[in-house]
XYZ file of C-alpha atoms in Angstrom:
261
model
C -68.054 -39.867 217.951
C -70.412 -39.716 215.185
C -73.905 -41.440 214.459
C -76.142 -41.304 211.298
C -79.401 -41.893 211.224
C -79.862 -45.904 209.485
C -76.404 -46.436 211.138
C -76.013 -49.145 213.352
C -75.329 -47.999 217.290
C -72.134 -50.357 217.178
C -69.219 -47.348 218.505
C -67.340 -48.888 221.910
C -67.360 -47.456 225.943
C -65.625 -44.328 224.520
C -67.288 -43.069 222.101
C -65.654 -44.234 219.166
C -66.048 -46.812 215.770
C -64.106 -49.201 214.644
C -62.007 -47.292 212.188
C -61.828 -44.295 214.506
C -59.862 -45.925 217.712
C -56.161 -43.797 218.193
C -53.482 -46.667 216.807
C -51.416 -44.858 219.278
C -49.805 -47.240 221.329
C -48.289 -45.001 224.474
C -51.641 -44.040 225.696
C -52.016 -48.155 227.181
C -48.603 -47.207 229.121
C -50.333 -46.021 232.519
C -52.699 -48.026 232.309
C -50.320 -51.182 231.902
C -48.582 -49.134 234.787
C -51.723 -48.738 237.024
C -52.221 -52.764 237.361
C -48.550 -53.147 237.439
C -47.709 -50.866 240.254
C -51.293 -52.193 241.804
C -50.407 -55.802 241.727
C -46.457 -54.116 243.683
C -49.323 -52.586 246.606
C -51.284 -54.449 247.055
C -49.224 -57.362 247.887
C -46.847 -54.576 249.693
C -50.148 -54.488 252.259
C -50.058 -57.735 253.483
C -46.709 -58.147 253.886
C -47.044 -55.440 256.176
C -49.867 -57.134 257.747
C -48.195 -60.004 257.907
C -45.169 -58.500 259.226
C -47.144 -56.385 261.930
C -48.207 -59.824 263.096
C -45.690 -61.189 263.239
C -43.531 -58.445 265.124
C -46.734 -57.987 267.525
C -45.850 -61.234 269.467
C -42.312 -60.433 270.428
C -40.641 -58.776 272.882
C -41.062 -54.842 272.837
C -42.604 -55.767 268.847
C -44.933 -53.929 269.158
C -42.876 -49.906 268.625
C -42.068 -51.847 265.573
C -45.792 -52.978 264.668
C -46.541 -49.501 265.183
C -44.288 -48.165 262.260
C -45.470 -50.949 260.490
C -48.134 -49.616 260.068
C -47.664 -46.070 260.002
C -44.892 -46.753 256.831
C -48.222 -48.348 255.049
C -49.462 -44.586 254.587
C -45.842 -43.488 253.835
C -45.927 -46.097 250.676
C -49.129 -45.146 249.785
C -48.675 -40.816 249.438
C -44.701 -41.486 247.319
C -46.988 -44.449 245.119
C -49.462 -41.512 244.197
C -46.191 -38.819 243.368
C -44.268 -42.210 241.492
C -47.919 -42.124 239.584
C -48.554 -38.837 238.884
C -44.546 -38.223 238.191
C -45.481 -40.946 235.385
C -48.667 -40.287 233.732
C -47.251 -36.545 233.951
C -49.592 -34.539 235.972
C -49.725 -32.302 238.694
C -48.440 -33.090 241.518
C -51.524 -33.353 244.009
C -50.560 -31.880 247.756
C -52.251 -34.483 249.351
C -49.404 -37.326 248.325
C -46.920 -35.213 250.151
C -49.126 -34.290 253.522
C -49.996 -38.097 253.776
C -45.262 -39.091 253.289
C -45.028 -36.340 255.455
C -46.973 -36.948 258.100
C -46.632 -40.690 257.796
C -42.358 -40.002 258.307
C -43.193 -37.699 261.199
C -45.530 -41.061 263.222
C -41.982 -42.740 262.421
C -39.955 -40.286 263.863
C -41.853 -39.760 266.655
C -43.038 -43.711 267.672
C -39.005 -44.032 267.886
C -38.622 -41.242 269.655
C -40.883 -42.251 272.038
C -39.437 -45.403 271.774
C -35.753 -44.410 272.960
C -36.488 -41.496 274.710
C -37.144 -39.755 278.261
C -39.774 -39.559 280.075
C -40.114 -36.565 279.378
C -39.922 -36.700 276.261
C -42.605 -39.067 275.787
C -44.812 -36.965 278.082
C -44.625 -34.173 275.494
C -44.930 -36.569 272.865
C -48.256 -38.027 274.270
C -50.290 -34.871 275.281
C -48.473 -33.780 271.319
C -49.883 -37.018 269.681
C -53.321 -36.362 272.207
C -53.751 -32.784 270.600
C -53.118 -33.094 267.015
C -55.968 -36.483 267.280
C -58.600 -33.890 268.051
C -57.340 -31.192 266.115
C -58.015 -33.338 263.242
C -61.809 -33.918 263.829
C -61.877 -30.210 264.390
C -60.104 -28.934 261.033
C -62.235 -32.078 259.913
C -65.676 -30.124 261.003
C -64.384 -26.726 260.009
C -64.121 -28.012 256.630
C -67.565 -29.387 256.454
C -69.462 -26.288 257.794
C -66.770 -24.134 255.677
C -67.678 -26.014 252.154
C -71.675 -26.297 253.157
C -71.916 -22.550 253.178
C -69.734 -21.493 251.256
C -71.613 -24.629 248.082
C -74.517 -22.985 249.315
C -74.842 -19.755 249.847
C -75.016 -18.413 246.026
C -78.178 -16.674 246.023
C -80.832 -15.113 242.534
C -80.654 -11.365 244.134
C -76.284 -11.171 243.956
C -75.499 -14.353 241.309
C -76.796 -12.940 237.449
C -75.195 -13.138 235.257
C -75.713 -16.589 233.373
C -73.336 -18.564 232.250
C -72.750 -22.627 231.001
C -70.515 -24.016 233.137
C -68.879 -27.933 232.875
C -69.722 -30.662 235.429
C -65.976 -31.273 236.726
C -66.823 -33.562 239.405
C -70.435 -34.636 240.549
C -70.942 -36.600 243.872
C -74.176 -37.517 246.213
C -75.199 -37.167 248.971
C -79.156 -38.650 251.038
C -82.120 -37.275 252.888
C -84.696 -38.939 254.621
C -88.084 -36.931 253.835
C -91.385 -38.786 254.581
C -90.282 -42.569 254.766
C -88.534 -41.945 250.959
C -85.188 -41.610 250.195
C -83.997 -38.399 248.427
C -80.840 -37.811 246.968
C -79.271 -34.468 246.309
C -76.231 -34.222 243.647
C -73.103 -32.146 244.265
C -71.641 -30.723 241.601
C -68.218 -28.559 241.134
C -68.217 -26.196 238.230
C -65.847 -25.159 236.150
C -66.737 -21.725 234.196
C -64.628 -18.583 232.348
C -66.200 -15.462 233.212
C -63.561 -12.051 231.763
C -60.640 -14.435 229.851
C -59.917 -16.285 234.074
C -61.519 -19.803 234.863
C -62.792 -20.804 238.769
C -64.076 -23.472 240.123
C -67.151 -23.808 242.773
C -68.564 -27.131 244.737
C -72.429 -25.957 244.919
C -74.758 -28.054 247.333
C -77.498 -29.460 247.351
C -79.269 -30.251 243.601
C -81.499 -31.491 242.905
C -81.987 -32.553 238.738
C -79.437 -34.686 237.715
C -75.588 -33.621 237.352
C -72.894 -35.711 235.253
C -69.230 -34.915 234.634
C -68.339 -33.786 231.547
C -71.415 -31.982 231.256
C -72.159 -28.541 230.224
C -75.225 -26.658 232.163
C -76.638 -23.280 233.233
C -75.373 -21.270 236.244
C -75.770 -18.351 237.476
C -72.469 -16.747 239.025
C -72.322 -12.811 241.245
C -70.602 -10.509 238.986
C -68.570 -8.529 241.537
C -67.456 -12.622 243.176
C -67.449 -15.251 240.632
C -66.590 -18.000 242.503
C -70.398 -17.541 244.378
C -72.620 -18.994 241.909
C -76.336 -19.888 241.832
C -77.738 -22.913 240.293
C -81.140 -22.771 239.824
C -82.086 -26.341 240.602
C -80.337 -26.304 244.035
C -82.041 -26.692 247.184
C -81.615 -24.538 250.709
C -80.328 -27.494 253.089
C -76.964 -27.822 254.789
C -78.431 -27.467 257.806
C -77.705 -30.560 259.591
C -74.283 -30.718 257.731
C -73.839 -27.027 259.194
C -74.390 -28.577 262.909
C -72.447 -32.127 262.052
C -70.172 -30.451 261.290
C -69.960 -27.403 264.182
C -70.712 -31.084 266.716
C -67.408 -32.448 264.841
C -65.605 -29.259 266.295
C -67.353 -28.844 269.522
C -67.112 -31.767 270.919
C -63.619 -32.651 270.518
C -62.267 -29.113 271.901
C -64.491 -29.645 274.775
C -62.867 -33.207 275.420
C -59.276 -31.548 274.415
C -59.619 -28.696 277.744
C -61.103 -31.287 279.600
C -58.312 -33.316 279.114
C -55.552 -31.143 279.382
C -57.060 -29.759 282.829
C -57.972 -32.085 284.543
C -56.493 -35.482 283.384
C -52.499 -36.348 284.129
C -50.900 -37.655 280.748
């Protein structure tokens, strides 16, 4: 993108002047695909909701309605994989996980419908266990992310690098009647020929995706970073994550010990 001192700033939102825009027609294909594919997914979503409504009102239709609901997640996962393939991007693991879990869920519902009482008893306990484990994993993820994102310090992180912010989410905190906004940037940087990514929590200054910033890393553990503008305010996320771990764990132990399910 160029800009002359006496020239009017008439470039577009992508930073191109009219005479600089690419003429490659293939670049619009992924956008067109997203629009068409997105509309198909939306239509299928409403069709599924209609089918669930119809099935729920039929004898023994509850199982079929539940299977129809679960298949939505499988469709979203498959759609994501197809989209990545069309755009020639690296396959994202979450798409595989969502699809696999959805297929497993549909199989479990069908098995519960036709299975013996012993099989149903096993599936009920397994479903309840997986439900509680989901919250436990989420809680552990919050705790680990909070600690890892805030553990950098000036004493260990002494090597300065210029890092690119590849992702910047925000979080808020209420203090003294006002709301404080923190940024949680994910930095990408190179050290001794290797590229690393690390996330820092609670940065007080604006961080924008695609911009470069000066941070410090630990030479012994390059994934450990320190942002001079970060604020050590991770006690609440850690406690919140610990609560997400403790409560489901306690309930799971009590239910499995005393309830007949």
